[in-house]
């Protein structure tokens, strides 16, 4: 039985793999082909830490149509230990519990489902740690 490609790609995405530039050491996530700092094209794969802190966030009350059933929700910028920043939704807590600087961990979750086609989209979400 053949495995759909999105399942095969999942473990890689789930492990939070990023690319570290072999010239200047900058970590790009998602991985890129050319380093944004020094234009180098050689990278090594590194695994990002799941733990980070919420730098800043915003509450979305008017959303693009596919997300209207989810408003209001919060999105924020999470800084991981390797100085990598990820923009993602903050889940599993009340909106009034969200604070800048709070520790969060990054999880790979289902984001949305495309109606009848049944296509499920996945993405990273930030989950408060002491919750
Ligand atoms: Zn570089």
Short mmCIF file of C-alpha atoms and ligand atoms in Angstrom, two decimals:
data_model
loop_
_atom_site.label_atom_id
_atom_site.label_comp_id
_atom_site.label_asym_id
_atom_site.label_seq_id
_atom_site.Cartn_x
_atom_site.Cartn_y
_atom_site.Cartn_z
CA UNK A 1 0.00 0.00 0.00
CA UNK A 2 1.40 3.35 -0.97
CA UNK A 3 1.72 6.02 1.61
CA UNK A 4 0.54 9.50 0.56
CA UNK A 5 3.40 11.94 0.28
CA UNK A 6 2.16 14.20 3.03
CA UNK A 7 2.49 11.35 5.47
CA UNK A 8 6.02 10.69 4.34
CA UNK A 9 6.96 14.32 4.70
CA UNK A 10 5.39 14.62 8.10
CA UNK A 11 8.11 13.15 10.29
CA UNK A 12 10.58 15.61 8.82
CA UNK A 13 8.34 18.57 9.48
CA UNK A 14 7.31 17.20 12.84
CA UNK A 15 10.91 17.10 13.99
CA UNK A 16 11.22 20.85 13.40
CA UNK A 17 14.19 20.52 11.08
CA UNK A 18 15.96 23.70 10.12
CA UNK A 19 19.02 24.55 8.05
CA UNK A 20 22.19 26.01 9.54
CA UNK A 21 24.41 27.97 7.19
CA UNK A 22 27.88 26.43 7.00
CA UNK A 23 29.43 29.85 6.45
CA UNK A 24 27.87 32.18 9.02
CA UNK A 25 25.91 29.80 11.22
CA UNK A 26 22.54 31.44 10.78
CA UNK A 27 19.65 29.01 11.24
CA UNK A 28 16.81 29.26 8.73
CA UNK A 29 13.41 27.84 9.42
CA UNK A 30 11.82 26.64 7.28
CA UNK A 31 15.07 25.61 5.53
CA UNK A 32 16.13 27.76 2.56
CA UNK A 33 18.35 27.27 -0.41
CA UNK A 34 20.29 30.50 0.01
CA UNK A 35 21.34 31.96 3.36
CA UNK A 36 19.50 35.27 3.95
CA UNK A 37 22.54 36.70 5.76
CA UNK A 38 25.51 35.79 3.61
CA UNK A 39 24.10 34.16 0.42
CA UNK A 40 25.90 30.90 1.13
CA UNK A 41 24.30 27.79 -0.40
CA UNK A 42 25.71 25.09 1.87
CA UNK A 43 23.72 24.06 4.92
CA UNK A 44 23.56 21.37 7.50
CA UNK A 45 20.30 20.11 8.98
CA UNK A 46 19.70 20.94 12.60
CA UNK A 47 16.80 20.08 14.82
CA UNK A 48 15.15 22.97 16.59
CA UNK A 49 14.32 22.92 20.26
CA UNK A 50 10.61 22.78 20.92
CA UNK A 51 10.87 25.09 23.87
CA UNK A 52 10.79 28.80 23.54
CA UNK A 53 9.18 31.93 24.75
CA UNK A 54 6.45 34.09 23.35
CA UNK A 55 7.97 37.39 22.23
CA UNK A 56 4.81 39.15 21.18
CA UNK A 57 1.30 38.28 20.13
CA UNK A 58 -1.86 39.69 18.65
CA UNK A 59 -5.50 38.68 18.90
CA UNK A 60 -7.19 38.12 15.55
CA UNK A 61 -10.87 39.03 15.56
CA UNK A 62 -11.47 39.31 11.82
CA UNK A 63 -9.94 36.42 9.92
CA UNK A 64 -9.54 35.27 6.32
CA UNK A 65 -12.63 33.29 5.33
CA UNK A 66 -11.20 29.82 5.93
CA UNK A 67 -10.55 30.69 9.57
CA UNK A 68 -13.75 32.56 10.42
CA UNK A 69 -15.03 29.73 12.55
CA UNK A 70 -11.98 30.09 14.78
CA UNK A 71 -12.05 33.81 15.64
CA UNK A 72 -11.05 35.24 17.94
CA UNK A 73 -7.68 33.54 18.17
CA UNK A 74 -4.15 34.57 18.99
CA UNK A 75 -1.06 34.45 16.85
CA UNK A 76 2.37 35.26 18.15
CA UNK A 77 6.06 35.16 17.51
CA UNK A 78 7.86 32.47 19.43
CA UNK A 79 11.61 32.66 19.92
CA UNK A 80 13.23 29.26 20.26
CA UNK A 81 16.46 28.65 22.13
CA UNK A 82 18.56 28.72 18.95
CA UNK A 83 17.43 32.28 18.29
CA UNK A 84 14.97 31.19 15.65
CA UNK A 85 11.58 32.88 15.45
CA UNK A 86 8.39 31.15 14.40
CA UNK A 87 5.08 32.85 13.73
CA UNK A 88 2.24 30.63 14.85
CA UNK A 89 -1.11 30.37 16.54
CA UNK A 90 -1.27 30.09 20.32
CA UNK A 91 -3.62 27.36 21.45
CA UNK A 92 -4.85 25.46 24.50
CA UNK A 93 -5.38 28.49 26.70
CA UNK A 94 -7.77 31.37 27.17
CA UNK A 95 -6.88 34.51 25.28
CA UNK A 96 -6.63 36.52 28.50
CA UNK A 97 -4.03 34.08 29.82
CA UNK A 98 -1.58 34.87 27.06
CA UNK A 99 1.34 37.06 28.07
CA UNK A 100 4.45 38.21 26.26
CA UNK A 101 7.48 36.39 27.63
CA UNK A 102 5.57 33.29 28.67
CA UNK A 103 7.26 29.93 28.06
CA UNK A 104 5.67 27.89 25.28
CA UNK A 105 6.42 24.73 23.40
CA UNK A 106 5.90 24.18 19.70
CA UNK A 107 3.59 21.40 18.59
CA UNK A 108 2.59 20.17 15.19
CA UNK A 109 -1.19 20.27 14.93
CA UNK A 110 -4.03 20.09 12.51
CA UNK A 111 -4.86 23.60 11.30
CA UNK A 112 -7.88 23.26 9.07
CA UNK A 113 -9.78 20.89 6.88
CA UNK A 114 -10.90 21.66 3.34
CA UNK A 115 -14.57 20.76 3.41
CA UNK A 116 -15.53 17.96 1.06
CA UNK A 117 -12.08 17.43 -0.36
CA UNK A 118 -11.07 16.42 3.14
CA UNK A 119 -7.62 17.88 2.77
CA UNK A 120 -6.20 18.49 6.18
CA UNK A 121 -3.60 21.16 6.72
CA UNK A 122 -1.06 20.96 9.47
CA UNK A 123 1.06 23.61 11.03
CA UNK A 124 2.95 24.62 14.10
CA UNK A 125 1.17 25.88 17.17
CA UNK A 126 2.44 27.29 20.41
CA UNK A 127 1.16 25.73 23.60
CA UNK A 128 1.74 27.48 26.94
CA UNK A 129 4.01 25.36 29.12
CA UNK A 130 2.57 25.75 32.58
CA UNK A 131 -0.89 24.91 31.48
ZN1 LIG B 1 25.13 32.44 6.07
#
